[in-house]
XYZ file of C-alpha atoms in Angstrom:
777
model
C -0.048 0.026 -0.124
C 1.685 3.346 -1.081
C 0.216 7.131 -0.819
C 1.487 10.550 -1.696
C 1.262 13.655 0.596
C 2.675 17.216 0.948
C 5.003 18.194 3.709
C 5.176 22.344 3.200
C 8.494 23.889 4.693
C 7.604 25.395 8.150
C 4.574 23.091 7.958
C 2.592 26.085 6.098
C 1.011 26.204 2.589
C 0.702 30.090 3.160
C 4.593 30.362 3.121
C 5.026 28.580 -0.033
C 2.022 30.447 -1.817
C 3.769 33.801 -0.431
C 6.932 32.919 -1.880
C 5.834 31.510 -5.301
C 3.390 34.651 -5.668
C 6.448 37.176 -4.870
C 8.810 35.720 -7.175
C 5.805 35.523 -10.041
C 5.238 39.175 -9.432
C 8.847 40.154 -9.463
C 9.052 38.067 -12.929
C 5.902 39.828 -14.426
C 7.437 43.322 -13.364
C 11.071 42.765 -14.864
C 9.441 42.199 -18.256
C 7.344 44.916 -18.458
C 9.912 47.199 -19.170
C 11.960 45.514 -21.925
C 11.426 45.784 -25.446
C 11.277 42.148 -26.815
C 9.558 40.184 -29.345
C 6.603 38.265 -28.384
C 8.545 35.200 -28.720
C 11.462 36.058 -26.741
C 9.293 37.803 -23.924
C 7.583 33.980 -23.790
C 10.792 31.860 -23.801
C 11.935 34.046 -20.949
C 8.857 33.970 -18.698
C 8.584 30.482 -19.623
C 12.198 29.707 -18.248
C 11.608 31.893 -15.277
C 8.042 30.227 -14.291
C 9.596 26.911 -14.715
C 12.353 27.631 -12.300
C 9.845 29.284 -9.806
C 7.620 26.082 -10.010
C 10.652 23.841 -9.151
C 10.974 25.894 -6.170
C 7.695 25.804 -5.108
C 7.257 21.785 -5.671
C 10.710 21.344 -3.562
C 9.096 23.812 -0.865
C 6.030 21.637 -0.757
C 8.007 18.408 -0.212
C 5.822 16.015 -1.909
C 6.614 12.496 0.042
C 5.642 9.091 -1.166
C 4.626 6.338 1.827
C 4.998 2.696 0.910
C 3.938 0.045 3.837
C 4.988 -3.257 3.556
C 4.657 -6.458 5.731
C 7.570 -8.626 6.337
C 8.033 -11.880 8.819
C 10.657 -11.459 11.270
C 12.891 -14.245 12.006
C 12.236 -16.054 15.377
C 14.321 -18.347 17.321
C 13.347 -20.828 20.452
C 16.203 -21.781 22.577
C 15.969 -25.021 24.691
C 18.648 -25.644 27.382
C 19.079 -29.079 28.965
C 21.183 -29.923 32.031
C 23.756 -32.593 31.272
C 25.489 -32.414 34.409
C 25.763 -35.596 36.639
C 23.699 -34.255 39.442
C 20.598 -35.415 36.710
C 21.511 -38.891 37.764
C 20.175 -38.731 41.454
C 17.304 -41.001 41.511
C 14.712 -38.635 43.437
C 11.732 -39.011 40.893
C 8.765 -40.586 41.141
C 9.083 -44.738 41.092
C 12.558 -43.957 41.511
C 13.550 -42.522 38.397
C 16.500 -40.468 37.880
C 16.439 -36.705 36.887
C 17.582 -37.641 33.434
C 15.049 -40.132 32.834
C 12.455 -37.443 33.905
C 13.930 -35.033 31.419
C 13.816 -37.818 28.630
C 10.298 -38.721 29.189
C 9.379 -35.082 29.289
C 10.975 -34.536 25.719
C 9.904 -37.875 24.458
C 6.074 -36.355 24.750
C 6.392 -33.456 23.034
C 9.041 -34.389 20.253
C 6.287 -33.868 17.618
C 5.293 -30.535 18.740
C 8.884 -29.512 18.590
C 9.262 -30.547 15.047
C 5.860 -28.787 14.010
C 7.060 -25.629 15.624
C 10.484 -25.947 13.986
C 8.649 -25.491 10.616
C 7.513 -21.989 11.333
C 10.488 -20.807 13.219
C 13.984 -22.162 14.413
C 14.342 -24.437 17.362
C 17.939 -24.706 18.636
C 18.887 -27.255 21.582
C 21.716 -26.649 23.530
C 23.063 -29.324 26.394
C 25.082 -27.563 28.973
C 27.114 -28.364 32.238
C 30.061 -25.785 32.673
C 29.498 -24.617 29.088
C 26.692 -24.939 26.519
C 26.883 -27.180 23.476
C 24.477 -26.885 20.625
C 22.816 -30.297 20.011
C 22.471 -32.058 16.744
C 19.172 -32.809 14.852
C 18.571 -36.448 14.347
C 15.439 -37.232 12.389
C 12.513 -35.878 14.239
C 14.189 -35.283 17.415
C 17.471 -33.548 18.676
C 20.243 -36.008 19.936
C 20.430 -35.851 23.672
C 23.528 -37.664 25.313
C 23.080 -41.217 26.512
C 23.946 -40.261 29.976
C 24.544 -36.831 31.488
C 28.435 -36.679 32.325
C 29.088 -32.961 33.240
C 31.250 -32.643 36.081
C 30.195 -29.016 36.807
C 27.233 -26.796 36.357
C 27.169 -23.121 35.693
C 23.565 -21.954 34.756
C 24.374 -17.923 35.000
C 27.415 -18.931 32.767
C 25.458 -20.756 30.289
C 22.453 -18.295 30.064
C 24.943 -15.273 29.447
C 26.761 -17.392 26.593
C 23.600 -18.216 24.682
C 22.180 -14.618 24.760
C 25.533 -13.762 23.058
C 25.289 -16.566 20.551
C 21.768 -15.667 19.883
C 22.245 -11.692 19.904
C 21.266 -11.352 16.221
C 17.993 -12.991 16.400
C 14.716 -12.349 17.908
C 13.909 -15.040 20.604
C 10.254 -15.912 21.167
C 11.569 -17.615 24.540
C 14.413 -19.897 26.423
C 12.975 -22.996 27.980
C 15.488 -24.206 30.689
C 15.227 -27.809 31.940
C 17.377 -28.449 35.001
C 17.673 -29.573 38.622
C 19.111 -26.019 39.435
C 21.694 -27.255 41.353
C 25.325 -24.965 40.554
C 28.261 -26.368 41.249
C 31.148 -24.599 39.408
C 34.132 -23.004 40.931
C 34.548 -20.777 38.046
C 30.954 -19.834 38.185
C 31.341 -16.271 38.692
C 28.335 -14.830 37.093
C 24.843 -15.166 39.231
C 22.183 -16.443 36.914
C 19.779 -13.411 38.011
C 22.034 -11.320 36.009
C 21.495 -12.897 32.489
C 17.858 -13.167 33.448
C 17.602 -9.207 33.745
C 19.265 -8.883 30.975
C 16.300 -11.152 29.243
C 13.685 -8.999 30.728
C 15.350 -5.837 29.492
C 15.207 -7.312 25.848
C 11.538 -8.489 26.485
C 12.540 -12.256 26.297
C 10.545 -14.859 28.346
C 12.373 -17.381 30.390
C 10.204 -20.638 30.856
C 11.820 -23.162 33.574
C 11.022 -26.800 34.239
C 12.373 -28.008 37.477
C 13.724 -31.517 37.671
C 13.991 -33.142 41.187
C 12.957 -32.462 44.696
C 14.431 -30.269 47.620
C 15.410 -33.567 49.339
C 17.564 -34.726 46.548
C 20.556 -35.293 48.404
C 18.512 -37.163 51.188
C 16.884 -39.397 48.942
C 19.906 -40.190 46.676
C 21.634 -42.110 49.636
C 24.852 -40.511 50.328
C 27.650 -40.623 53.179
C 30.216 -37.867 53.224
C 33.002 -36.661 55.550
C 32.646 -32.786 55.430
C 35.070 -31.513 57.913
C 38.143 -32.917 59.898
C 40.232 -30.991 62.356
C 43.735 -32.209 63.364
C 46.862 -31.316 64.067
C 49.146 -29.800 62.028
C 51.556 -30.803 64.709
C 51.738 -33.397 67.358
C 54.539 -34.589 69.666
C 55.728 -38.134 69.933
C 53.830 -40.542 72.496
C 50.626 -37.495 72.707
C 47.320 -38.577 71.524
C 46.352 -36.832 68.246
C 42.785 -35.724 68.650
C 40.706 -35.776 65.256
C 37.157 -33.946 65.344
C 35.157 -34.617 62.140
C 31.625 -34.113 60.777
C 30.034 -36.549 58.776
C 26.860 -36.174 56.676
C 24.467 -39.178 56.305
C 21.592 -39.049 53.634
C 19.381 -42.032 53.329
C 20.445 -44.214 56.158
C 18.407 -43.445 59.015
C 19.487 -45.684 61.960
C 22.420 -47.468 60.317
C 25.403 -48.074 61.799
C 27.949 -46.220 59.409
C 31.630 -47.961 59.793
C 34.590 -45.397 60.018
C 38.219 -46.107 59.670
C 41.236 -44.032 60.754
C 44.335 -44.809 58.878
C 47.959 -43.547 59.352
C 51.136 -43.849 57.876
C 53.404 -43.106 54.798
C 51.270 -42.524 51.375
C 52.193 -45.807 50.026
C 51.948 -47.546 53.442
C 48.594 -46.805 55.308
C 47.277 -48.708 57.821
C 44.041 -48.613 59.902
C 44.708 -47.370 63.230
C 41.460 -46.636 64.787
C 37.858 -47.653 63.974
C 34.356 -46.549 65.356
C 30.803 -46.178 63.928
C 28.404 -43.464 63.979
C 24.552 -43.682 63.578
C 22.173 -40.835 62.056
C 18.585 -40.704 63.641
C 17.066 -38.910 60.509
C 16.824 -39.448 56.771
C 19.251 -36.627 56.477
C 21.649 -35.402 59.231
C 24.921 -34.314 60.152
C 26.728 -35.989 63.045
C 30.020 -34.805 64.583
C 32.257 -37.149 66.334
C 35.645 -37.817 67.508
C 38.565 -40.454 66.799
C 42.059 -40.661 67.970
C 45.869 -41.935 67.264
C 48.811 -41.629 69.312
C 51.902 -41.669 66.980
C 54.947 -43.351 68.294
C 57.571 -41.927 65.714
C 58.663 -38.537 64.506
C 58.116 -37.569 61.025
C 55.437 -36.569 58.565
C 52.528 -38.768 58.173
C 49.259 -38.931 55.936
C 45.996 -39.553 57.857
C 42.886 -40.379 56.049
C 39.698 -40.921 57.677
C 37.155 -43.013 55.738
C 33.784 -43.865 55.957
C 33.185 -47.574 54.486
C 30.849 -47.129 51.337
C 27.388 -48.120 52.041
C 25.184 -49.993 49.159
C 23.216 -47.696 47.168
C 25.549 -44.918 47.366
C 25.501 -42.909 44.212
C 29.004 -41.154 44.666
C 32.103 -42.430 47.258
C 34.478 -39.950 46.625
C 33.394 -37.875 49.391
C 33.698 -40.809 51.711
C 37.308 -39.782 52.503
C 39.158 -36.969 54.147
C 42.940 -36.944 54.157
C 45.610 -34.267 55.365
C 49.130 -34.609 56.705
C 50.593 -34.351 60.356
C 53.940 -33.279 61.488
C 55.114 -35.490 64.373
C 57.565 -33.721 66.394
C 60.603 -35.633 68.303
C 61.899 -33.904 71.271
C 59.652 -30.920 71.118
C 59.737 -28.879 73.975
C 56.874 -28.666 76.316
C 56.268 -25.498 78.704
C 53.942 -25.266 81.703
C 53.288 -21.531 82.429
C 51.340 -20.825 85.505
C 50.145 -17.257 86.077
C 48.560 -15.485 88.995
C 46.939 -12.407 87.136
C 45.472 -11.186 84.220
C 48.046 -9.248 82.642
C 49.319 -8.418 78.807
C 52.859 -10.138 79.492
C 51.238 -13.374 79.829
C 49.188 -13.133 76.620
C 52.285 -11.614 74.596
C 54.822 -14.279 75.885
C 52.573 -17.214 75.022
C 51.912 -15.828 71.713
C 55.619 -15.687 70.920
C 56.556 -19.112 72.242
C 53.679 -20.490 70.167
C 54.986 -19.130 67.012
C 57.503 -21.849 67.014
C 56.257 -25.170 65.791
C 58.581 -27.103 68.300
C 57.468 -25.506 71.455
C 54.152 -26.434 73.007
C 52.775 -24.202 75.762
C 50.060 -25.348 78.382
C 48.454 -22.296 80.670
C 47.275 -22.364 83.882
C 45.421 -19.324 85.084
C 44.986 -18.635 88.758
C 43.111 -15.481 89.723
C 45.209 -14.683 92.879
C 43.391 -11.258 93.348
C 40.177 -12.653 93.909
C 39.564 -13.678 97.695
C 36.885 -16.606 96.859
C 39.783 -18.352 94.941
C 42.303 -17.593 97.559
C 39.981 -19.419 100.076
C 40.168 -22.481 97.806
C 43.586 -23.074 98.037
C 46.133 -24.669 97.551
C 45.306 -25.137 93.782
C 45.159 -28.513 92.260
C 48.175 -29.181 89.736
C 47.512 -32.919 89.547
C 50.546 -34.701 88.254
C 51.756 -31.318 86.408
C 55.094 -31.191 88.516
C 56.055 -34.734 87.839
C 59.629 -35.501 86.269
C 59.535 -35.299 82.615
C 55.914 -34.058 82.302
C 57.249 -30.632 81.086
C 60.477 -29.437 80.211
C 60.437 -25.997 81.074
C 58.291 -24.507 84.105
C 57.409 -20.382 83.945
C 55.699 -18.870 87.208
C 54.377 -15.636 86.363
C 52.865 -13.260 89.364
C 51.911 -15.812 91.685
C 52.215 -15.975 95.368
C 53.548 -19.286 97.142
C 50.569 -19.197 99.249
C 48.485 -20.884 96.295
C 50.594 -23.936 96.900
C 50.686 -24.059 100.899
C 49.000 -26.969 102.367
C 46.282 -26.049 105.338
C 47.861 -26.064 108.602
C 51.484 -25.782 107.159
C 54.272 -27.888 108.158
C 57.471 -28.381 110.080
C 59.612 -27.983 107.047
C 58.905 -26.073 103.603
C 58.847 -29.409 101.945
C 56.044 -30.300 104.206
C 54.055 -26.974 104.340
C 54.369 -26.754 100.297
C 54.357 -30.413 99.003
C 53.475 -29.447 94.969
C 56.570 -27.137 94.988
C 58.964 -29.488 96.770
C 57.605 -31.973 94.116
C 58.846 -29.196 91.609
C 62.001 -28.342 93.079
C 62.954 -32.040 92.703
C 61.982 -31.676 89.168
C 64.034 -28.656 88.391
C 67.031 -30.324 90.151
C 66.384 -33.477 87.726
C 67.165 -31.497 84.649
C 63.910 -29.419 84.067
C 64.018 -25.689 83.434
C 62.533 -23.077 85.440
C 62.027 -19.320 85.111
C 60.149 -16.918 87.491
C 58.848 -13.386 86.046
C 58.460 -10.291 87.846
C 55.245 -9.318 89.579
C 53.754 -7.975 92.899
C 53.740 -11.637 94.371
C 56.831 -12.837 92.732
C 60.074 -13.930 94.668
C 60.427 -12.625 98.118
C 57.081 -10.350 97.653
C 55.312 -13.674 96.839
C 56.633 -15.506 100.195
C 59.059 -17.765 98.069
C 61.469 -17.444 100.928
C 59.522 -20.033 102.983
C 58.923 -22.474 100.078
C 61.077 -25.265 98.772
C 61.788 -22.825 95.504
C 63.974 -20.647 97.855
C 66.654 -23.134 97.345
C 66.160 -23.092 93.601
C 66.244 -19.289 92.883
C 69.237 -17.366 92.545
C 68.562 -14.682 94.804
C 68.415 -14.492 98.584
C 64.858 -13.545 100.185
C 63.597 -12.856 103.515
C 60.603 -12.767 105.602
C 60.159 -8.788 105.725
C 59.747 -8.848 101.894
C 55.861 -10.215 101.753
C 53.269 -8.250 100.074
C 50.329 -8.901 101.467
C 46.939 -8.843 99.661
C 44.515 -5.991 99.695
C 47.374 -3.772 100.931
C 49.208 -1.245 98.605
C 52.346 -2.267 96.625
C 55.274 -1.859 98.351
C 57.651 0.577 96.924
C 60.743 -1.012 98.427
C 60.009 -4.203 96.645
C 60.235 -2.552 93.230
C 62.351 -0.352 90.902
C 60.391 2.205 89.043
C 60.378 2.380 85.341
C 61.212 3.164 82.574
C 64.204 0.645 82.714
C 66.210 0.433 79.509
C 66.979 -3.479 79.699
C 70.804 -4.304 78.025
C 73.212 -7.282 78.138
C 75.805 -7.066 80.739
C 79.458 -7.121 79.733
C 80.874 -9.502 78.812
C 78.785 -12.592 80.321
C 75.345 -11.183 79.009
C 76.954 -10.562 75.612
C 78.043 -13.861 75.161
C 75.310 -15.603 76.505
C 72.826 -17.506 74.172
C 69.663 -16.140 75.751
C 70.691 -12.453 75.199
C 71.841 -12.796 71.650
C 69.692 -10.962 69.133
C 72.490 -10.411 66.683
C 76.081 -10.641 65.951
C 78.626 -8.075 67.694
C 77.440 -4.447 67.002
C 73.868 -5.866 65.759
C 73.364 -7.376 68.983
C 73.887 -4.019 70.870
C 71.648 -1.756 68.437
C 68.906 -4.567 68.580
C 68.917 -4.089 72.459
C 69.221 -0.250 72.280
C 66.089 -0.135 69.992
C 63.801 -2.062 72.518
C 61.229 -0.391 74.484
C 62.216 0.119 78.226
C 60.418 -1.872 80.811
C 57.560 -0.172 82.916
C 59.489 -1.241 86.229
C 61.038 -4.508 87.783
C 61.454 -6.511 91.047
C 64.155 -5.246 93.168
C 67.062 -7.552 93.075
C 69.748 -6.081 95.461
C 73.410 -6.959 94.513
C 74.091 -7.849 97.971
C 71.276 -10.692 97.734
C 72.237 -12.137 94.366
C 73.940 -15.747 94.546
C 77.519 -15.382 93.963
C 77.221 -18.395 91.892
C 74.624 -16.646 89.483
C 75.205 -14.929 86.363
C 73.827 -11.368 85.742
C 72.955 -11.701 82.015
C 70.922 -8.298 81.886
C 70.763 -5.072 83.486
C 69.211 -1.773 83.327
C 71.176 1.218 81.783
C 72.986 2.903 84.718
C 71.995 6.353 85.586
C 74.443 9.185 84.704
C 77.579 8.965 86.656
C 77.027 5.320 87.532
C 78.560 2.448 85.863
C 76.504 -0.200 86.478
C 72.498 -0.699 86.275
C 70.287 -2.600 88.491
C 70.089 -6.218 87.829
C 67.172 -7.654 85.657
C 68.006 -11.089 84.380
C 69.916 -13.890 86.628
C 70.920 -17.425 85.188
C 72.277 -20.387 87.141
C 72.346 -23.968 87.518
C 70.345 -25.721 90.124
C 71.361 -29.378 90.312
C 70.964 -30.830 86.721
C 68.446 -28.178 85.796
C 68.734 -24.622 84.965
C 67.011 -21.540 86.349
C 66.078 -18.115 85.120
C 65.009 -15.036 87.404
C 63.662 -11.986 85.622
C 62.720 -9.310 87.501
C 60.589 -7.599 84.634
C 57.112 -8.244 83.336
C 56.452 -5.792 80.362
C 58.347 -7.123 77.575
C 55.107 -7.106 75.669
C 56.124 -3.454 74.960
C 58.427 -4.591 72.394
C 55.970 -6.156 70.331
C 53.566 -2.990 70.554
C 56.582 -1.067 69.455
C 57.064 -3.073 66.539
C 59.735 -5.293 67.282
C 57.951 -8.474 67.640
C 60.603 -10.581 65.973
C 63.159 -9.627 68.710
C 60.247 -10.620 71.493
C 59.848 -14.084 69.839
C 63.465 -14.445 69.685
C 64.266 -13.577 73.179
C 61.781 -15.926 74.681
C 62.426 -18.648 72.347
C 66.030 -18.576 73.484
C 65.257 -18.334 76.944
C 62.878 -21.653 76.573
C 65.496 -23.484 74.663
C 68.462 -22.655 77.369
C 66.377 -23.470 80.066
C 65.848 -26.889 78.329
C 69.512 -27.280 77.524
C 68.934 -27.339 73.862
C 70.290 -23.880 72.803
C 73.102 -25.826 70.727
C 70.934 -27.433 68.070
C 72.277 -26.630 64.377
C 70.591 -24.881 61.709
C 66.818 -26.044 60.907
C 64.838 -25.131 57.652
C 61.046 -24.869 58.249
C 58.356 -24.501 55.890
C 54.946 -23.374 57.010
C 52.015 -24.317 54.465
C 48.755 -22.410 54.699
C 46.881 -25.700 54.744
C 47.456 -29.395 54.254
C 44.314 -29.825 52.462
C 43.480 -27.881 49.363
C 40.558 -27.880 46.732
C 41.318 -29.204 43.278
C 43.064 -26.280 41.188
C 43.096 -24.094 44.254
C 46.388 -22.136 45.183
C 48.358 -22.830 48.435
C 50.531 -20.460 49.907
C 53.652 -21.135 52.066
C 56.290 -19.482 54.075
C 59.806 -20.799 54.518
C 62.847 -19.652 56.727
C 65.898 -20.853 58.640
C 67.020 -20.714 62.492
C 70.421 -20.621 63.725
C 71.439 -23.005 66.584
C 70.330 -20.202 69.266
C 66.697 -20.349 67.767
C 67.466 -16.819 65.915
C 66.088 -16.472 62.386
C 69.084 -16.887 59.928
C 69.179 -13.915 57.631
C 70.664 -13.379 54.152
C 69.592 -17.203 53.235
C 68.308 -17.721 49.753
C 65.403 -20.465 49.517
C 65.013 -22.516 46.615
C 61.429 -24.435 46.348
C 60.204 -27.044 43.874
C 56.990 -29.107 43.914
C 56.728 -32.798 43.407
C 53.143 -33.633 42.089
C 51.544 -37.086 42.456
C 52.232 -38.257 39.076
C 56.086 -37.529 39.711
C 56.203 -34.089 37.713
C 58.679 -31.746 39.315
C 57.583 -27.924 39.088
C 60.008 -25.144 40.427
C 58.521 -22.873 42.645
C 59.173 -18.894 42.560
C 59.789 -17.693 46.135
C 59.987 -13.972 47.228
C 62.254 -12.500 50.150
C 60.629 -10.810 52.867
C 63.141 -9.709 55.437
C 64.448 -13.046 57.265
C 61.757 -15.319 55.531
C 60.290 -16.167 52.031
C 57.127 -16.668 50.782
C 55.583 -18.213 47.682
C 52.379 -19.604 46.049
C 51.642 -22.930 44.507
C 49.268 -22.808 41.820
C 49.827 -26.097 39.978
C 47.007 -28.472 41.978
C 45.178 -29.686 38.937
C 45.511 -33.256 39.754
C 44.233 -34.790 43.013
C 46.491 -36.638 45.325
C 49.640 -36.270 47.757
C 52.138 -33.700 46.928
C 55.389 -32.568 48.299
C 57.015 -29.149 48.524
C 60.734 -29.264 48.969
C 62.776 -26.224 50.032
C 66.613 -25.881 49.788
C 68.245 -23.050 51.820
C 72.055 -21.816 50.998
C 73.869 -18.680 52.417
C 76.780 -17.135 50.554
C 76.570 -20.255 48.120
C 76.932 -22.962 51.431
C 73.778 -25.356 51.874
C 72.177 -24.633 55.096
C 69.634 -27.434 54.927
C 66.548 -28.694 53.590
C 62.895 -29.151 54.675
C 59.962 -31.065 53.048
C 56.055 -30.534 53.821
C 53.209 -32.571 52.126
C 49.638 -31.800 51.388
C 47.091 -33.395 49.867
C 44.623 -31.946 46.912
C 41.142 -33.541 47.450
C 39.410 -35.192 44.686
C 36.314 -33.267 44.366
C 32.959 -34.312 42.770
C 31.235 -31.064 42.523
C 28.276 -32.283 41.268
C 27.422 -35.484 43.246
C 29.040 -33.930 46.663
C 25.974 -31.614 47.091
C 23.072 -32.947 44.431
C 20.198 -31.119 46.061
C 17.814 -29.817 43.592
C 17.048 -26.299 43.599
C 13.447 -25.611 41.906
C 13.606 -22.191 43.934
C 16.319 -20.920 42.004
C 14.671 -21.722 38.869
C 11.301 -20.323 40.163
C 13.124 -16.988 40.643
C 14.827 -16.753 37.207
C 11.250 -17.228 35.394
C 9.800 -14.373 37.796
C 12.217 -11.740 36.682
C 10.841 -12.239 33.115
C 7.190 -12.958 34.030
C 6.267 -9.368 32.732
C 6.924 -10.888 29.036
C 5.538 -14.203 29.613
C 8.134 -16.030 31.444
C 7.155 -18.637 33.886
C 8.085 -21.821 35.814
C 6.098 -24.957 34.746
C 5.882 -28.445 35.642
C 7.239 -31.141 33.219
C 3.521 -32.069 32.342
C 3.077 -28.539 31.276
C 5.702 -28.440 28.418
C 3.259 -29.603 25.813
C 0.763 -26.733 26.623
C 3.654 -23.978 26.349
C 4.693 -25.339 23.163
C 1.255 -25.126 21.697
C 1.142 -21.327 22.927
C 4.310 -20.638 20.948
C 2.806 -21.980 17.969
C 0.751 -19.036 17.862
C 3.740 -16.643 18.459
C 5.078 -16.631 14.759
C 1.738 -14.912 13.584
C 2.341 -11.940 15.994
C 5.662 -11.608 14.787
C 5.063 -9.956 11.258
C 6.710 -6.503 11.417
C 5.083 -3.649 9.357
C 7.815 -1.984 7.303
C 7.426 1.737 5.872
C 9.389 2.942 3.387
C 9.352 6.880 2.756
C 10.557 9.091 -0.298
C 10.519 12.812 0.035
C 11.333 14.960 -3.384
C 14.717 16.324 -2.658
C 15.161 14.481 0.547
C 17.666 11.727 -0.886
C 21.275 12.866 -1.784
C 20.893 12.012 -5.384
C 17.549 14.070 -5.830
C 18.836 17.220 -4.501
C 21.702 17.068 -6.655
C 19.454 16.720 -9.675
C 17.018 19.081 -8.835
C 19.667 21.884 -8.113
C 21.258 21.195 -11.292
C 17.702 21.568 -12.925
C 17.333 25.029 -11.284
C 20.723 26.035 -12.209
C 19.986 25.082 -15.638
C 16.744 27.146 -16.250
C 18.369 30.116 -14.346
C 21.551 29.861 -16.558
C 19.487 29.475 -19.509
C 17.529 32.323 -19.286
C 20.831 34.423 -18.243
C 22.237 33.095 -21.410
C 19.439 34.537 -23.197
C 19.319 37.759 -21.752
C 23.030 38.318 -22.581
C 22.459 37.565 -26.011
C 19.345 39.359 -26.662
C 21.293 42.380 -24.815
C 19.059 42.767 -21.970
C 22.326 42.869 -19.599
C-alpha cells in the first residue's frame, strides 16, 4: 500500500504560496519594461516560471509512503542440563532426574518438530558450558547419560544470549535441577535473566528433582576434619570430624582412621556413627597416638554403603607432622596481664614449643579461700621440659595447717624443686607477688632461685604495693658485659648488631628489686638496666644459674610485651624462644630450615601459599639466606616454585594443583653459596565431585529466574505443562509480522537534491544566457 502527501516547509502552505506569488510578481514586473519580441518574452517568462515552479514543488516536499509487511525470523532456545547431578534418583518410582527429562521430551518431540517448521528451534546441552545439539531425524540428539562434572547456569545463559544476540527470541526453555556446582561460576544467573527481561525475552523453567534430592540419593560424606597440624611423639592426636548421612537413617556407619606414609597406610582406629534422621550431620571424635617422629598422612574413611551414588566424598585426608623432642612448657600465672598473653603468643609461634597455660586468679578472695590449687601431675618429672611462674603467690601451693618444713608445707613446690633438680628448666617472672614478695623465701623453691629472700619482703593481699620491693620504670634493658653479651639467651644479633637490637627495644615499666647483695655469687647477671648518669652499673634484671641438673632464670621484669607493640615482635619472639631453649638445655641445636603451609588440604585447582625460613642453633632467624623451592606432584612431575624474600623469610604460592593426590614441597636453603639445610612438607589435593557431593535440587532458584521475566510471559512450569507451552508458542510466529514503511521525499535524498539543483541552475543559466544574447544585460 502506498500514497502521496505534501509536507510544506515550516508546515505552512501560506509560506509556499507567498514565496511563489512574490517570485511570479517580480517576474511580471521585470518583463514589463523590456522591449522584446513576443517570442523572446514568452521564452524568458517560461524559463523563469519553470524555475519558480520547481522551487515551489521543492518547498511543498511531496512525499511517497510505501507500507509493506515482512515476517521476522524467530528463535526458540531449549537448554538441557547434562551435568551428573541429573543422575540422582529422586523422581517418582525412583526415576532419576535424567530419566524424568527424557520422558518429558519424548512426549513432545512431535510438537517441537511442528514448531520448527515456522521458526528456528535450537537445543543446547550444558554443564559448565553450552554445546549445541544436533538434529537427528525428528528429534534432537541427547547424550545417553549426563556426564558433566560442573554446572554453571548463569554462565551458560549469558553465553547463549550472546550467541543468539542477532536473532529475535520468542523464549528460552530451561530444563534443569537448579543445582549449581562450579568453581568457575562467577556470574549469578539472575544477571542474564534480568538482561532477558530488558530485551523482552521470556524464560520458561522446568524444575526436575525434589528439594530433598541429597537425602533421597543415599549418600555418606565426610564434611569436615580438624587435626594437628603438629603433634609430639607419644601424645594423643585428637581428630574432630563431621559426617553427613543421607538416606541411611538408623544405620551403623563404619569409620576407619588410617595412618602412615602415603604408600604404606594402616588402619589405626575404628568406630561407628548413626544418624537418627533421613538426612543429618553427625559430629564425632576419633584419636591416634603416634609413636615415631616424621611427616605422616592421615585419612578418615567412611566405609561405602550399598546404594551410594558417589563415594569420592567418603574420605578426608591431610598430613600431620609428628615432632620428636618438642619442648613442653607449663606457664602458671596468678594475674591477668598483657605479659602472659604476648609471651605465650611468641612461644607458640615456634612449631617445636608447646605451651600449656594455667591461670590462677589470685586477686579474688573467693579463689584464695580454695587454695591450695590442684596441679595434678603437672609437676611430675619429665611431664614438662620448662616451667614458668608469673605473678603468683607461693600461698597458692601452701597446705592447710602448714608443716614443720618447707617441703611439708608446700608439697607441690617440693615436687617441682625435685623436678628442676632432675634437669627441668624453671623461670620466675617479675610481679607484685613474685620472689620474696610472694613468700617464696619460706617455700622449697627458695633453694632453686638465684637470689636471697627474707620474711620482711612479703606483699600481703589487699595492701598497697610496696615501693621498696620494686624498681620504678622506665628501665632500659641491656646485656651485661662480658657475660650477658656472650650468653645465648641475650643474643639478638652478632657484635654491634646485638647492641643495636637491645638499644632499639622499649624500656620496661618497672622491675622487682634484686639488690646486688642478695644475688647468689654463683649466679650470672645476664641483663641489667642502663645505669644512671655518673654510675658504672645498672640494676640487675635477669639472673641465670644451674640448680642440680636443671637451669633457672630469674627475670625481674614483666613488660616485654611493649617490644611487640613497638614493632619489634621478631626480637620479642627470639628472646623468649632463646630463653626456653637454654632452660631446656637445647641451645646448641644446629641450623634448621622450616616450611609453614597455609593448609595441609586444598581443593582441586586452588592456590596454596607457604612461608619458609631457617633458624640458627640459638633459635634466632638466619638472615641473608636464599631459598629454592620445587613441587613434586602425584604423577612424579617436578615444578620449580618462585619464592619472594621478605626480610628473614620467604613466601611463595603453589598454583599447580590440578591433579588430585599427595604433593610434596621441597625447600633448600643456602647462604653465601653454602648449603644450610633442606625441609619438606606434604599436602593433599582433594578429589572433588562437585556435582554429586551436594546434589540437592534447587527448584526455588529456577522459579525466581522465571519470575524476573514474568512481565514478558516467563513462568516456571511443571514437566507436564511443556506440551501446553509449545502449543502457545505455535501462535507466536503470527504476531511476529513486522510492518515496514518506506518513505521517499522529493529532494530528501542526496541524488534527488543534486538533480533538482542541476535543473534549477540550468533554467536560470539558460535564462541568463538568452538575456545576454539579446542584450538585456
